[in-house]
Short mmCIF file of N, CA and C in Angstrom, two decimals:
data_model
loop_
_atom_site.label_atom_id
_atom_site.label_comp_id
_atom_site.label_asym_id
_atom_site.label_seq_id
_atom_site.Cartn_x
_atom_site.Cartn_y
_atom_site.Cartn_z
N UNK M 493 -22.14 10.64 6.98
CA UNK M 493 -20.83 10.68 5.46
C UNK M 493 -20.03 9.31 5.50
N UNK M 494 -19.70 9.20 7.29
CA UNK M 494 -18.36 7.56 7.45
C UNK M 494 -17.80 7.75 8.85
N UNK M 495 -17.72 6.35 8.60
CA UNK M 495 -17.42 5.79 10.33
C UNK M 495 -16.39 5.83 10.42
N UNK M 496 -15.46 6.50 11.53
CA UNK M 496 -13.73 6.53 11.33
C UNK M 496 -13.23 6.87 12.79
N UNK M 497 -12.62 5.74 13.10
CA UNK M 497 -12.84 5.18 14.43
C UNK M 497 -11.25 4.42 14.62
N UNK M 498 -10.44 4.43 15.79
CA UNK M 498 -9.33 3.97 15.72
C UNK M 498 -9.30 3.73 17.58
N UNK M 499 -8.18 2.53 17.17
CA UNK M 499 -7.68 1.55 16.92
C UNK M 499 -8.14 0.25 17.97
N UNK M 500 -8.03 -0.67 16.27
CA UNK M 500 -7.35 -2.11 16.94
C UNK M 500 -6.91 -2.74 16.60
N UNK M 501 -5.62 -2.49 16.26
CA UNK M 501 -4.17 -3.04 16.33
C UNK M 501 -4.61 -2.97 14.52
N UNK M 502 -5.06 -3.49 14.12
CA UNK M 502 -5.10 -4.03 12.44
C UNK M 502 -5.91 -2.27 12.01
N UNK M 503 -5.29 -2.06 10.52
CA UNK M 503 -6.22 -1.09 10.02
C UNK M 503 -7.30 -2.34 9.06
N UNK M 504 -8.76 -1.40 9.26
CA UNK M 504 -9.76 -2.17 8.25
C UNK M 504 -10.63 -0.99 7.74
N UNK M 505 -10.96 -1.25 6.65
CA UNK M 505 -11.95 -0.37 5.27
C UNK M 505 -13.09 -1.71 5.27
N UNK M 506 -14.29 -0.80 5.42
CA UNK M 506 -15.37 -1.71 5.19
C UNK M 506 -16.17 -1.04 4.74
N UNK M 507 -17.57 -1.56 5.00
CA UNK M 507 -18.89 -0.87 5.19
C UNK M 507 -19.87 -1.04 6.47
N UNK M 508 -20.43 -0.09 6.95
CA UNK M 508 -21.74 -0.84 7.66
C UNK M 508 -22.76 -0.33 7.84
N UNK M 509 -24.13 -0.78 7.59
CA UNK M 509 -24.61 -0.12 7.04
C UNK M 509 -24.92 0.52 5.67
N UNK M 510 -23.98 0.69 4.84
CA UNK M 510 -23.96 1.01 3.61
C UNK M 510 -22.80 2.67 3.72
N UNK M 511 -22.67 2.50 5.42
CA UNK M 511 -22.12 4.18 5.38
C UNK M 511 -20.04 3.60 4.98
N UNK M 512 -19.37 4.33 4.70
CA UNK M 512 -17.75 3.41 4.35
C UNK M 512 -17.27 3.79 6.02
N UNK M 513 -16.17 3.19 5.94
CA UNK M 513 -16.14 2.45 7.26
C UNK M 513 -14.83 2.61 7.59
N UNK M 514 -13.59 3.05 8.88
CA UNK M 514 -12.88 3.49 8.97
C UNK M 514 -11.53 2.94 9.83
N UNK M 515 -10.63 1.75 10.19
CA UNK M 515 -10.41 1.81 11.30
C UNK M 515 -8.72 2.00 11.57
N UNK M 516 -8.45 2.90 12.27
CA UNK M 516 -6.93 3.70 12.23
C UNK M 516 -5.72 2.63 12.72
N UNK M 517 -5.36 3.06 12.13
CA UNK M 517 -3.95 1.51 11.94
C UNK M 517 -3.13 2.00 14.22
N UNK M 518 -2.22 1.37 14.69
CA UNK M 518 -2.25 0.98 15.67
C UNK M 518 -0.24 2.20 15.76
N UNK M 519 -0.69 2.73 16.63
CA UNK M 519 1.24 3.71 17.27
C UNK M 519 2.39 2.85 17.83
N UNK M 520 1.33 1.35 17.88
CA UNK M 520 2.45 0.39 18.45
C UNK M 520 2.82 -0.82 17.73
N UNK M 521 2.52 -1.95 18.53
CA UNK M 521 2.23 -3.56 17.86
C UNK M 521 1.28 -3.49 17.02
N UNK M 522 0.67 -4.84 16.00
CA UNK M 522 -0.96 -4.56 15.49
C UNK M 522 -1.27 -5.71 15.45
N UNK M 523 -2.07 -6.32 15.05
CA UNK M 523 -1.81 -8.16 15.79
C UNK M 523 -1.87 -8.74 13.92
N UNK M 524 -1.69 -9.73 14.26
CA UNK M 524 -1.37 -10.71 12.56
C UNK M 524 -2.52 -10.70 11.84
N UNK M 525 -2.37 -10.54 10.13
CA UNK M 525 -3.34 -11.06 9.38
C UNK M 525 -3.37 -12.63 9.46
N UNK M 526 -4.52 -12.75 10.15
CA UNK M 526 -4.41 -14.50 10.20
C UNK M 526 -6.74 -14.62 10.15
N UNK M 527 -6.79 -14.55 9.05
CA UNK M 527 -8.22 -14.45 8.71
C UNK M 527 -9.43 -15.77 9.07
N UNK M 528 -8.53 -17.19 9.71
CA UNK M 528 -9.09 -17.61 10.27
C UNK M 528 -9.66 -17.37 11.71
N UNK M 529 -11.30 -17.85 12.10
CA UNK M 529 -11.57 -16.94 13.18
C UNK M 529 -11.33 -17.93 14.29
N UNK M 530 -10.95 -19.23 13.64
CA UNK M 530 -10.17 -19.67 15.07
C UNK M 530 -8.81 -19.93 15.61
N UNK M 531 -8.31 -18.90 14.91
CA UNK M 531 -6.78 -18.51 14.77
C UNK M 531 -6.40 -17.29 16.64
N UNK M 532 -4.95 -18.69 16.67
CA UNK M 532 -5.06 -17.84 18.01
C UNK M 532 -4.76 -16.93 17.88
N UNK M 533 -4.97 -15.03 18.78
CA UNK M 533 -4.17 -13.81 18.52
C UNK M 533 -2.71 -14.24 18.00
N UNK M 534 -2.39 -13.83 17.17
CA UNK M 534 -0.94 -12.73 17.31
C UNK M 534 -0.39 -11.73 17.20
N UNK M 535 0.60 -11.20 17.18
CA UNK M 535 1.27 -9.98 17.74
C UNK M 535 2.45 -9.76 16.77
N UNK M 536 2.44 -8.42 16.14
CA UNK M 536 3.55 -8.36 14.52
C UNK M 536 3.93 -6.95 14.75
N UNK M 537 5.21 -7.12 14.39
CA UNK M 537 5.48 -5.02 14.49
C UNK M 537 5.35 -4.62 12.77
N UNK M 538 4.41 -4.46 12.70
CA UNK M 538 4.52 -3.90 11.22
C UNK M 538 4.94 -2.37 11.57
N UNK M 539 5.05 -1.63 10.71
CA UNK M 539 4.93 0.17 10.94
C UNK M 539 4.23 0.39 11.31
N UNK M 540 3.92 0.71 13.02
CA UNK M 540 2.99 2.18 13.56
C UNK M 540 3.02 3.60 12.34
N UNK M 541 1.76 3.31 12.69
CA UNK M 541 1.98 4.67 12.32
C UNK M 541 0.20 5.48 13.33
N UNK M 542 -0.28 6.23 11.99
CA UNK M 542 -1.60 7.13 11.89
C UNK M 542 -1.93 7.72 11.00
N UNK M 543 -3.37 8.43 10.89
CA UNK M 543 -3.89 8.56 10.01
C UNK M 543 -4.58 9.93 10.20
N UNK M 544 -4.67 11.21 9.04
CA UNK M 544 -5.30 12.34 9.19
C UNK M 544 -6.27 11.93 8.76
N UNK M 545 -7.47 13.09 8.86
CA UNK M 545 -8.76 13.02 8.16
C UNK M 545 -8.93 14.15 7.59
N UNK M 546 -9.23 14.60 6.91
CA UNK M 546 -9.71 16.27 6.65
C UNK M 546 -10.90 15.94 5.82
N UNK M 547 -12.41 16.95 6.29
CA UNK M 547 -13.74 16.93 5.51
C UNK M 547 -13.21 18.04 5.68
N UNK M 548 -13.80 18.85 3.65
CA UNK M 548 -14.19 20.20 3.61
C UNK M 548 -15.09 20.66 3.28
N UNK M 549 -16.34 20.13 3.14
CA UNK M 549 -17.50 20.51 3.76
C UNK M 549 -18.26 19.49 2.71
N UNK M 550 -17.74 19.15 1.90
CA UNK M 550 -18.04 18.40 0.90
C UNK M 550 -17.88 16.20 0.87
N UNK M 551 -16.32 15.98 1.29
CA UNK M 551 -16.22 14.74 0.76
C UNK M 551 -14.79 14.96 2.20
N UNK M 552 -14.60 13.61 2.22
CA UNK M 552 -13.68 13.57 3.01
C UNK M 552 -12.37 12.95 2.51
N UNK M 553 -10.58 13.14 2.52
CA UNK M 553 -9.82 12.82 2.81
C UNK M 553 -9.22 12.39 3.79
N UNK M 554 -8.63 11.20 3.91
CA UNK M 554 -7.94 10.63 4.96
C UNK M 554 -6.16 9.91 4.43
N UNK M 555 -5.30 11.02 5.22
CA UNK M 555 -4.08 10.10 4.58
C UNK M 555 -3.25 9.36 5.41
N UNK M 556 -3.02 7.98 5.67
CA UNK M 556 -2.06 6.97 6.74
C UNK M 556 -0.65 7.82 6.51
N UNK M 557 -0.01 8.22 7.75
CA UNK M 557 1.12 8.29 7.31
C UNK M 557 1.84 7.17 9.12
N UNK M 558 3.13 6.24 8.15
CA UNK M 558 4.33 5.24 9.15
C UNK M 558 4.74 5.92 9.89
N UNK M 559 5.45 5.15 10.55
CA UNK M 559 6.13 6.24 11.76
C UNK M 559 7.62 5.02 12.16
N UNK M 560 8.66 5.86 12.57
CA UNK M 560 9.82 4.82 12.79
C UNK M 560 9.99 3.65 11.92
N UNK M 561 9.96 3.57 10.87
CA UNK M 561 10.94 3.29 9.20
C UNK M 561 11.72 3.04 9.09
N UNK M 562 12.67 3.90 9.69
CA UNK M 562 13.98 4.14 9.24
C UNK M 562 14.49 5.07 8.08
N UNK M 563 13.84 5.17 7.68
CA UNK M 563 13.87 5.93 5.91
C UNK M 563 13.30 7.48 6.72
N UNK M 564 14.32 8.75 5.37
CA UNK M 564 13.98 10.01 5.58
C UNK M 564 13.13 10.17 4.19
N UNK M 565 12.12 11.49 4.46
CA UNK M 565 11.86 12.01 2.84
C UNK M 565 13.18 12.47 1.93
N UNK M 566 12.89 11.93 1.05
CA UNK M 566 14.16 12.49 -0.17
C UNK M 566 12.83 13.03 -1.41
N UNK M 567 13.84 13.12 -2.07
CA UNK M 567 13.42 14.22 -3.10
C UNK M 567 14.15 13.38 -4.38
N UNK M 568 12.89 12.93 -5.29
CA UNK M 568 13.73 12.09 -6.64
C UNK M 568 13.90 12.21 -7.20
N UNK M 569 14.81 11.21 -7.96
CA UNK M 569 15.68 11.93 -9.80
C UNK M 569 14.65 12.98 -10.52
N UNK M 570 14.15 12.18 -10.82
CA UNK M 570 12.96 12.90 -11.68
C UNK M 570 12.71 13.82 -11.59
N UNK M 571 12.16 14.13 -10.05
CA UNK M 571 11.64 15.67 -10.10
C UNK M 571 12.02 16.37 -10.20
N UNK M 572 14.10 17.03 -10.46
CA UNK M 572 14.81 17.98 -11.15
C UNK M 572 14.25 17.80 -12.55
N UNK M 573 14.60 17.24 -13.52
CA UNK M 573 14.06 16.75 -14.83
C UNK M 573 12.62 17.77 -15.19
N UNK M 574 13.13 18.43 -16.22
CA UNK M 574 12.26 18.94 -16.56
C UNK M 574 11.41 19.50 -17.99
#
């Protein structure tokens, strides 16, 4: 029902033979986005991360979590409003 793999140092989502396909992001550096086939490969320090995939028997849910961004989770002010 789905092809999930990783990683290529660049997160990608597409279809292969009509099947939804995703490649996970890297936990270290990434390949810079350059769609020119003749371009030299360059690396970029985009946020590292990982993906969690859950299959409940009926369908898939995939979550992407970035790490080492220097940001902490917080409760927004509007969440306290009644």
